[in-house]
Short mmCIF file of C-alpha atoms in Angstrom, two decimals:
data_model
loop_
_atom_site.label_atom_id
_atom_site.label_comp_id
_atom_site.label_asym_id
_atom_site.label_seq_id
_atom_site.Cartn_x
_atom_site.Cartn_y
_atom_site.Cartn_z
CA MET A 1 26.72 -73.58 184.02
CA ALA A 2 29.26 -72.36 182.75
CA ALA A 3 30.96 -69.69 185.05
CA ASN A 4 30.54 -66.79 183.01
CA GLY A 5 29.99 -62.90 183.35
CA ASN A 6 29.75 -61.95 187.01
CA ILE A 7 30.22 -65.29 188.15
CA THR A 8 33.09 -66.51 188.59
CA VAL A 9 34.49 -70.56 189.12
CA GLN A 10 35.09 -69.92 192.95
CA GLY A 11 31.61 -68.47 193.75
CA TYR A 12 30.10 -70.99 191.83
CA ILE A 13 31.35 -74.21 193.70
CA ASN A 14 31.50 -71.98 196.39
CA HIS A 15 27.03 -71.63 195.99
CA HIS A 16 27.24 -75.22 195.00
CA LEU A 17 28.88 -76.25 198.69
CA SER A 18 26.82 -73.50 200.52
CA ASP A 19 22.89 -74.20 202.06
CA MET A 20 20.73 -71.67 202.48
CA THR A 21 20.44 -70.84 207.11
CA VAL A 22 18.51 -69.09 208.73
CA GLY A 23 19.41 -67.94 212.51
CA GLU A 24 22.91 -67.17 213.44
CA GLY A 25 26.23 -68.75 214.74
CA PHE A 26 26.05 -72.48 216.23
CA TRP A 27 21.87 -72.16 216.16
CA ALA A 28 21.85 -71.45 212.68
CA ILE A 29 20.04 -74.46 210.34
CA ASN A 30 19.94 -75.67 206.97
CA LEU A 31 17.29 -75.38 205.26
CA GLY A 32 18.09 -77.36 202.54
CA ALA A 33 19.26 -80.60 204.18
CA LEU A 34 17.47 -80.04 206.84
CA GLY A 35 14.76 -79.57 205.04
CA TRP A 36 15.38 -82.41 202.25
CA SER A 37 16.26 -85.12 204.62
CA ILE A 38 12.93 -85.07 206.51
CA ILE A 39 10.79 -84.90 203.67
CA LEU A 40 12.93 -88.10 202.58
CA GLY A 41 12.57 -89.99 205.97
CA SER A 42 9.08 -88.64 205.50
CA LEU A 43 9.01 -90.41 202.11
CA PHE A 44 10.28 -94.13 202.94
CA VAL A 45 8.28 -93.90 207.16
CA ILE A 46 4.91 -92.48 204.75
CA SER A 47 5.48 -95.17 201.41
CA PHE A 48 6.68 -98.67 203.76
CA ALA A 49 4.13 -97.71 206.45
CA MET A 50 1.29 -97.63 204.03
CA VAL A 51 2.58 -101.13 202.47
CA GLY A 52 2.79 -102.63 205.92
CA ARG A 53 -1.14 -101.62 206.37
CA LYS A 54 -1.42 -103.33 203.38
CA ALA A 55 0.25 -105.54 203.65
CA THR A 56 -1.71 -109.36 202.31
CA THR A 57 0.10 -112.40 203.50
CA GLY A 58 -0.58 -113.72 199.80
CA VAL A 59 0.54 -112.89 196.32
CA PRO A 60 1.93 -109.47 196.59
CA GLY A 61 2.07 -106.59 195.04
CA LYS A 62 5.36 -105.43 192.94
CA PHE A 63 6.40 -102.29 195.56
CA GLN A 64 5.15 -104.78 198.61
CA CYS A 65 7.90 -107.07 197.02
CA PHE A 66 10.49 -104.39 196.39
CA VAL A 67 9.59 -103.28 199.75
CA GLU A 68 9.71 -106.52 201.30
CA MET A 69 12.99 -107.05 199.57
CA ILE A 70 14.75 -104.22 201.55
CA VAL A 71 12.75 -105.61 204.73
CA GLU A 72 14.29 -109.05 203.95
CA PHE A 73 18.25 -107.77 203.30
CA VAL A 74 17.93 -105.38 206.38
CA SER A 75 16.41 -108.27 208.58
CA GLY A 76 18.59 -110.73 207.72
CA SER A 77 21.89 -108.83 207.45
CA VAL A 78 20.40 -107.63 211.73
CA ARG A 79 20.28 -111.56 212.74
CA GLU A 80 23.83 -112.46 211.00
CA THR A 81 25.18 -109.83 212.98
CA PHE A 82 23.02 -108.79 216.08
CA HIS A 83 22.40 -112.19 218.60
CA VAL A 84 20.30 -111.06 220.97
CA LYS A 85 17.00 -110.49 220.82
CA ASP A 86 15.46 -107.13 220.24
CA ARG A 87 12.73 -104.83 218.52
CA LEU A 88 14.84 -101.57 218.02
CA ILE A 89 17.70 -103.39 216.57
CA ALA A 90 15.85 -103.46 213.15
CA PRO A 91 13.72 -100.46 212.49
CA VAL A 92 17.00 -98.58 213.51
CA ALA A 93 19.04 -100.32 210.58
CA LEU A 94 16.09 -100.45 208.53
CA THR A 95 15.48 -95.94 208.97
CA ILE A 96 19.41 -96.15 208.42
CA PHE A 97 19.34 -97.54 205.39
CA MET A 98 16.78 -96.58 203.48
CA TRP A 99 16.87 -92.88 204.46
CA ILE A 100 21.04 -92.64 203.86
CA PHE A 101 19.64 -94.31 200.53
CA LEU A 102 16.83 -91.87 199.08
CA MET A 103 19.20 -88.75 200.92
CA ASN A 104 22.50 -90.25 198.89
CA LEU A 105 19.94 -90.96 196.06
CA MET A 106 19.78 -86.79 195.23
CA LYS A 107 23.28 -87.15 194.35
CA LEU A 108 22.02 -88.04 191.27
CA VAL A 109 20.14 -84.99 190.25
CA PRO A 110 21.90 -82.11 188.21
CA VAL A 111 23.50 -80.31 190.62
CA ASP A 112 22.03 -77.28 188.87
CA TRP A 113 18.56 -77.89 188.51
CA PHE A 114 17.27 -77.68 191.95
CA PRO A 115 19.45 -74.22 193.26
CA THR A 116 18.10 -72.65 189.74
CA LEU A 117 14.26 -73.52 189.88
CA ALA A 118 14.11 -72.64 193.44
CA GLY A 119 16.48 -68.69 192.35
CA MET A 120 13.57 -68.63 189.45
CA VAL A 121 10.99 -69.45 192.41
CA GLY A 122 12.21 -66.66 194.44
CA LEU A 123 12.73 -64.13 191.47
CA LEU A 124 9.15 -64.71 190.44
CA VAL A 125 7.62 -64.37 194.94
CA ASN A 126 10.21 -62.33 196.46
CA SER A 127 12.48 -60.44 194.06
CA SER A 128 12.86 -58.00 196.57
CA ALA A 129 14.80 -60.85 198.51
CA LEU A 130 17.63 -60.13 195.18
CA PRO A 131 21.05 -58.41 197.19
CA GLU A 132 21.71 -54.87 195.67
CA TYR A 133 24.86 -55.98 193.41
CA ALA A 134 22.92 -58.24 191.54
CA GLN A 135 19.96 -55.35 189.93
CA GLY A 136 22.32 -55.01 187.40
CA TYR A 137 23.53 -58.59 186.43
CA SER A 138 21.26 -61.29 183.30
CA TYR A 139 18.45 -63.24 184.68
CA LEU A 140 20.82 -66.62 184.74
CA GLU A 141 23.12 -64.92 186.78
CA GLN A 142 20.14 -63.16 188.80
CA VAL A 143 18.08 -66.43 189.73
CA MET A 144 21.73 -67.74 190.81
CA ALA A 145 22.18 -64.53 192.97
CA HIS A 146 19.19 -65.11 194.64
CA PRO A 147 19.27 -66.31 198.42
CA TRP A 148 16.66 -69.14 197.97
CA SER A 149 18.99 -70.74 195.26
CA TYR A 150 21.11 -71.49 197.74
CA LEU A 151 19.43 -75.05 197.81
CA LYS A 152 21.11 -77.55 198.98
CA ILE A 153 19.22 -81.12 197.72
CA ALA A 154 21.72 -83.98 198.94
CA PRO A 155 21.78 -83.63 202.56
CA THR A 156 24.44 -86.21 203.26
CA THR A 157 27.02 -83.76 201.74
CA ASP A 158 26.65 -82.15 204.90
CA LEU A 159 28.88 -82.68 207.77
CA ASN A 160 25.51 -81.60 209.94
CA ILE A 161 23.65 -84.80 209.00
CA THR A 162 26.26 -87.05 208.78
CA MET A 163 26.99 -86.52 212.17
CA GLY A 164 23.89 -85.99 213.92
CA LEU A 165 22.79 -89.47 212.57
CA ALA A 166 25.99 -90.44 213.88
CA LEU A 167 25.38 -88.87 216.68
CA GLY A 168 22.06 -91.25 217.50
CA VAL A 169 23.67 -93.74 216.06
CA PHE A 170 26.01 -92.98 219.31
CA VAL A 171 23.59 -92.42 221.57
CA LEU A 172 21.99 -95.82 220.23
CA ILE A 173 25.44 -97.14 221.68
CA ILE A 174 25.66 -96.03 225.13
CA GLY A 175 21.79 -97.29 225.51
CA TYR A 176 22.81 -100.67 224.36
CA SER A 177 25.94 -101.02 226.71
CA ILE A 178 23.67 -99.83 229.38
CA ARG A 179 21.08 -101.93 229.51
CA TYR A 180 22.67 -105.24 228.71
CA LYS A 181 25.73 -104.75 230.86
CA GLY A 182 24.17 -101.66 233.48
CA VAL A 183 26.12 -98.90 234.71
CA GLY A 184 28.42 -100.93 236.38
CA GLY A 185 29.59 -103.10 233.56
CA PHE A 186 29.54 -100.35 231.49
CA ALA A 187 31.78 -98.72 233.51
CA LYS A 188 34.21 -101.64 234.11
CA GLU A 189 34.33 -102.40 230.10
CA LEU A 190 35.51 -98.52 229.47
CA SER A 191 38.07 -98.20 232.66
CA LEU A 192 39.09 -101.95 233.94
CA THR A 193 39.45 -103.22 230.05
CA PRO A 194 42.16 -103.99 227.99
CA PHE A 195 44.26 -104.03 231.27
CA ASN A 196 42.65 -105.38 234.66
CA HIS A 197 44.56 -103.58 237.25
CA TRP A 198 43.40 -100.58 239.20
CA ALA A 199 46.54 -98.72 238.29
CA LEU A 200 46.00 -98.37 235.10
CA ILE A 201 42.32 -96.83 234.94
CA PRO A 202 43.33 -94.04 233.91
CA PHE A 203 45.37 -95.23 230.86
CA ASN A 204 42.38 -97.88 230.27
CA LEU A 205 39.31 -95.25 230.65
CA VAL A 206 41.61 -92.53 228.11
CA LEU A 207 41.95 -96.10 225.42
CA GLU A 208 38.43 -97.17 225.45
CA LEU A 209 36.98 -93.69 225.66
CA VAL A 210 38.60 -93.07 222.26
CA THR A 211 37.62 -95.77 221.19
CA LEU A 212 34.10 -94.71 221.78
CA VAL A 213 33.73 -91.56 220.40
CA ALA A 214 35.99 -92.93 217.51
CA LYS A 215 32.47 -94.82 216.38
CA PRO A 216 30.37 -92.39 215.65
CA VAL A 217 33.18 -90.02 214.43
CA SER A 218 34.17 -92.76 211.90
CA LEU A 219 30.84 -92.93 211.12
CA GLY A 220 29.77 -89.62 210.08
CA LEU A 221 32.74 -88.56 208.85
CA ARG A 222 33.21 -91.95 206.37
CA LEU A 223 29.51 -90.65 205.13
CA PHE A 224 30.03 -87.51 204.35
CA GLY A 225 33.86 -87.50 202.96
CA ASN A 226 32.69 -89.49 200.24
CA LEU A 227 29.53 -88.07 199.44
CA TYR A 228 31.34 -85.19 199.58
CA ALA A 229 34.31 -85.39 197.36
CA GLY A 230 31.30 -86.99 194.50
CA GLU A 231 29.31 -83.91 194.76
CA VAL A 232 32.94 -81.79 194.39
CA ILE A 233 33.29 -84.10 191.37
CA PHE A 234 29.58 -83.47 190.54
CA ILE A 235 30.35 -79.59 191.18
CA LEU A 236 33.04 -79.14 188.60
CA ILE A 237 31.86 -81.21 185.84
CA ALA A 238 28.86 -79.71 185.87
CA MET A 239 31.43 -76.39 184.69
CA VAL A 240 32.68 -78.24 181.59
CA GLY A 241 29.60 -76.95 179.17
CA LEU A 242 28.42 -79.39 176.83
CA ALA A 243 31.21 -82.02 177.51
CA GLN A 244 29.53 -82.45 181.40
CA LEU A 245 26.50 -84.58 179.89
CA PRO A 246 28.65 -87.66 179.50
CA LEU A 247 30.49 -86.97 181.83
CA HIS A 248 27.92 -86.94 183.97
CA PHE A 249 26.48 -89.63 183.48
CA ALA A 250 29.68 -92.29 183.09
CA TRP A 251 29.48 -90.48 186.60
CA ALA A 252 26.83 -90.96 188.28
CA VAL A 253 26.80 -94.37 186.47
CA PHE A 254 30.32 -95.15 189.26
CA HIS A 255 28.05 -92.63 191.88
CA ILE A 256 25.44 -95.25 192.48
CA MET A 257 28.18 -98.28 193.54
CA VAL A 258 28.80 -95.10 196.05
CA ILE A 259 24.85 -94.67 197.30
CA LEU A 260 23.87 -97.90 197.72
CA LEU A 261 27.47 -99.12 199.54
CA GLN A 262 27.82 -96.29 201.85
CA ALA A 263 24.34 -96.40 202.99
CA PHE A 264 25.01 -100.14 203.13
CA ILE A 265 28.10 -99.96 205.37
CA PHE A 266 26.35 -97.03 207.78
CA MET A 267 23.35 -99.56 208.12
CA MET A 268 25.94 -102.40 208.85
CA LEU A 269 28.48 -100.90 210.53
CA THR A 270 25.78 -99.51 213.26
CA ILE A 271 24.76 -103.25 213.50
CA VAL A 272 28.04 -104.26 214.17
CA TYR A 273 28.13 -101.57 217.14
CA LEU A 274 24.92 -101.88 218.37
CA SER A 275 26.08 -105.60 218.71
CA MET A 276 29.31 -104.51 220.19
CA ALA A 277 27.88 -102.51 222.95
CA ALA A 278 25.10 -105.35 223.71
CA GLU A 279 27.62 -108.57 223.81
CA ASP A 280 29.82 -109.16 226.68
CA HIS A 281 33.67 -109.37 225.05
CA MET B 1 30.65 -75.60 206.38
CA ASP B 2 30.24 -75.43 209.98
CA ILE B 3 28.74 -77.58 212.56
CA ASN B 4 25.21 -75.94 213.86
CA ALA B 5 22.04 -76.45 215.19
CA THR B 6 21.17 -78.13 211.52
CA LEU B 7 23.19 -81.49 214.04
CA ILE B 8 20.63 -81.29 216.57
CA GLY B 9 17.86 -80.54 214.33
CA GLN B 10 18.88 -83.66 212.29
CA SER B 11 19.25 -86.25 215.48
CA ILE B 12 15.64 -85.27 216.81
CA ALA B 13 14.32 -86.32 213.12
CA MET B 14 16.41 -89.36 213.21
CA VAL B 15 15.11 -90.41 216.48
CA VAL B 16 11.08 -89.79 215.19
CA PHE B 17 12.02 -91.72 211.97
CA VAL B 18 13.37 -94.58 213.78
CA TRP B 19 10.73 -94.00 216.29
CA PHE B 20 7.83 -93.96 213.67
CA THR B 21 9.53 -97.74 211.90
CA MET B 22 9.85 -99.59 214.97
CA LYS B 23 5.85 -98.83 215.68
CA PHE B 24 4.20 -98.30 212.14
CA VAL B 25 6.75 -100.37 208.91
CA TRP B 26 8.64 -103.11 211.09
CA PRO B 27 5.83 -104.96 212.58
CA PRO B 28 3.27 -104.61 209.67
CA LEU B 29 6.02 -106.41 206.82
CA ASN B 30 7.85 -108.49 209.22
CA ASN B 31 4.84 -109.70 210.24
CA ALA B 32 3.45 -110.21 206.56
CA ILE B 33 7.03 -112.10 205.78
CA GLU B 34 6.55 -114.17 208.73
CA GLU B 35 3.07 -114.74 207.85
CA ARG B 36 3.75 -115.73 204.37
CA GLN B 37 7.11 -118.03 204.91
CA LYS B 38 4.40 -119.99 207.60
CA LYS B 39 2.31 -120.67 204.47
CA ILE B 40 4.17 -121.40 202.21
CA ALA B 41 6.27 -123.49 204.50
CA ASP B 42 2.36 -124.71 205.72
CA GLY B 43 2.03 -125.39 201.84
CA LEU B 44 4.86 -127.39 200.96
CA ALA B 45 4.73 -129.64 204.12
CA ALA B 46 0.95 -130.22 202.47
CA SER B 47 2.13 -131.04 199.57
CA GLU B 48 5.05 -133.68 200.78
CA ARG B 49 2.46 -135.21 202.33
CA ALA B 50 0.02 -135.85 199.76
CA GLU B 51 2.85 -137.20 197.91
CA LYS B 52 3.82 -139.47 200.15
CA ASP B 53 -0.29 -140.75 200.71
CA LEU B 54 -0.51 -141.01 196.87
CA GLU B 55 2.62 -143.32 196.95
CA LYS B 56 1.02 -145.55 199.49
CA ALA B 57 -2.51 -145.60 198.13
CA HIS B 58 -0.34 -146.45 195.06
CA GLU B 59 1.29 -149.23 197.02
CA GLN B 60 -2.50 -150.35 198.53
CA VAL B 61 -3.75 -150.50 195.04
CA ALA B 62 -1.08 -152.92 193.76
CA ALA B 63 -1.38 -154.98 196.32
CA GLU B 64 -4.85 -155.15 196.52
CA LEU B 65 -4.87 -156.08 192.95
CA ASN B 66 -2.35 -159.33 193.38
CA LYS B 67 -5.16 -160.48 196.09
CA ALA B 68 -7.21 -160.13 193.73
CA LYS B 69 -5.73 -161.77 190.96
CA ALA B 70 -4.73 -164.62 193.27
CA GLU B 71 -8.19 -165.25 194.45
CA ALA B 72 -9.20 -165.02 191.07
CA ALA B 73 -7.11 -167.62 190.20
CA GLU B 74 -8.02 -170.05 192.66
CA ILE B 75 -11.38 -170.11 192.36
CA ILE B 76 -10.61 -170.82 188.14
CA GLU B 77 -8.32 -174.18 189.67
CA GLN B 78 -11.03 -174.69 192.07
CA ALA B 79 -13.82 -174.78 188.86
CA ARG B 80 -11.37 -176.78 186.81
CA LYS B 81 -10.93 -178.89 189.60
CA ARG B 82 -14.58 -179.80 190.36
CA ALA B 83 -15.23 -179.73 186.29
CA ASN B 84 -13.05 -182.89 185.86
CA LYS B 85 -14.10 -184.40 188.82
CA ILE B 86 -18.03 -184.19 187.40
CA VAL B 87 -16.78 -185.34 184.06
CA ASP B 88 -14.65 -188.21 185.43
CA ASP B 89 -17.60 -189.49 188.06
CA GLU B 90 -20.00 -189.37 184.45
CA THR B 91 -17.40 -191.72 182.72
CA GLN B 92 -17.24 -193.86 185.54
CA ARG B 93 -21.23 -193.74 186.19
CA GLY B 94 -21.73 -194.48 182.18
CA HIS B 95 -19.53 -197.14 182.60
CA GLU B 96 -21.01 -198.65 185.24
CA GLU B 97 -24.28 -198.29 183.86
CA ARG B 98 -23.04 -199.89 180.69
CA GLU B 99 -20.99 -202.76 182.09
CA LYS B 100 -24.71 -203.28 184.19
CA ILE B 101 -26.93 -203.36 180.94
CA ILE B 102 -24.34 -205.29 178.87
CA ALA B 103 -24.60 -207.48 182.20
CA SER B 104 -27.98 -207.80 182.49
CA GLY B 105 -28.34 -208.42 178.04
CA HIS B 106 -26.17 -211.52 178.52
CA ALA B 107 -28.21 -212.79 182.09
CA GLU B 108 -31.55 -212.29 179.01
CA ILE B 109 -30.05 -214.12 176.66
CA VAL B 110 -28.61 -217.18 178.30
CA ALA B 111 -32.08 -217.52 180.06
CA GLU B 112 -33.97 -217.53 177.02
CA ARG B 113 -31.84 -219.61 175.52
CA ASN B 114 -31.94 -222.25 178.12
CA ARG B 115 -36.30 -221.33 178.29
CA ALA B 116 -35.82 -222.24 174.07
CA ARG B 117 -34.05 -225.29 174.60
CA GLU B 118 -36.10 -226.64 177.02
CA GLU B 119 -38.86 -225.64 174.72
CA LEU B 120 -37.04 -227.48 172.01
CA ARG B 121 -35.87 -230.35 174.19
CA LYS B 122 -39.90 -230.78 174.86
CA GLN B 123 -41.15 -230.52 171.36
CA VAL B 124 -38.09 -233.07 170.61
CA ALA B 125 -39.40 -235.81 173.34
CA ILE B 126 -43.58 -235.11 172.26
CA LEU B 127 -41.92 -235.53 169.04
CA ALA B 128 -39.81 -238.83 169.47
CA VAL B 129 -42.37 -240.42 171.71
CA ALA B 130 -45.11 -239.64 168.91
CA GLY B 131 -42.47 -240.88 166.28
CA ALA B 132 -41.71 -244.13 168.27
CA GLU B 133 -45.71 -244.24 169.37
CA LYS B 134 -46.41 -244.57 165.64
CA ILE B 135 -43.63 -247.06 165.34
CA ILE B 136 -44.33 -249.12 168.36
CA GLN B 137 -48.15 -248.95 168.17
CA ARG B 138 -47.83 -251.89 165.87
CA GLU B 139 -45.70 -253.84 168.69
CA VAL B 140 -45.91 -252.36 172.08
CA ASP B 141 -48.24 -250.76 174.01
CA ALA B 142 -46.58 -247.28 175.05
CA ALA B 143 -47.59 -247.36 178.46
CA LYS B 144 -44.86 -250.43 179.09
CA GLN B 145 -42.58 -248.24 177.66
CA SER B 146 -42.98 -244.76 178.96
CA ASP B 147 -40.51 -244.61 181.67
CA ILE B 148 -38.25 -245.81 178.54
CA VAL B 149 -39.69 -242.67 176.90
CA ASP B 150 -38.46 -240.48 179.49
CA LYS B 151 -35.11 -241.73 180.20
CA LEU B 152 -34.77 -241.06 177.08
CA VAL B 153 -35.86 -237.52 176.46
CA ALA B 154 -33.48 -237.08 180.10
CA GLU B 155 -30.35 -237.89 178.05
CA LEU B 156 -31.32 -235.03 175.19
#
């Protein structure tokens, strides 16, 4: 949407980068990001579970083929990297891959579609929520001023979402470390590597804790950074009038790679981190 | 953009989705895939086995055929030998028969000839005696001279 009238360029960008929230301060919840994240996650688990329930060992249908291809791919990645027999790792990898892929995929939807739609619905259903300053605005400007139009549909452009995923992986890393090495083994690894001497325990501890914490932080920030940057460029492209059509197309095509690659990297690194946690080294 | 409770919400959602995937998504799909892989492997093994069996059967057929051919050749050879032997035997017997018939013919001819000669001799003797009788009737008694006639007959 071109920025004109009462909407400034800065306001437009801010509008698209902010999400509708409920609650205050830390206890606020980003409804758009978390809502879409849950919708997409449910879409994944429900469609895959339905395929799984009807799965035939004979000649599979097309969708079953597609689903099995993904399962095989994830299963192969897990088997290559994670050498301990484990029931949890493959489902974790599959969930992470498909979920992040779907969340990333939402970025290919043009940035104005869902906010505008949500704003229009908001004006129809709940016009009293329109802020007072926007009373004299044109229709489209009113739509964009309506609180419902602050709807973020690409959850992975929200740091909370990516860090939430990374936090889950972090918990898994600690869980796997304790499960496969025991509390003592884990503590020993934290305090006696890389220098196996009692006097260097504090130094080791600092080093190892930084290493440990860096894993989830880098996971979450990598995903967020890539996707957020891409989103900003999508928003900038959306402001250049008709020329946005070819530009958006080109950037979207390029972004397909980022979408797949980031989902794959997140999954692969999760497997690697968990295998590091599970194996003695 | 602030870190807020969304992070916790997302983590909880992740736990739920991972649990659901582990419970309801992964096992059936993985089982289906593994079962199909097993099926395919079994099918391939079976086809390989069938191929081997076919090859073996082919070999067996060839061996049987060769054996039958050899047997047939042997039978033919035997039959030929036997036929030759029969022909030889019959020829031999024919020869012998011929010889025998010829020999008996000869003997008959000789006997006939002897008899005829004997007959002739008697006739000639009688004729001679009759001739001599006629001649001698005038001057000699036949009885007195019979020993001379007998001697004459024996010389004939």
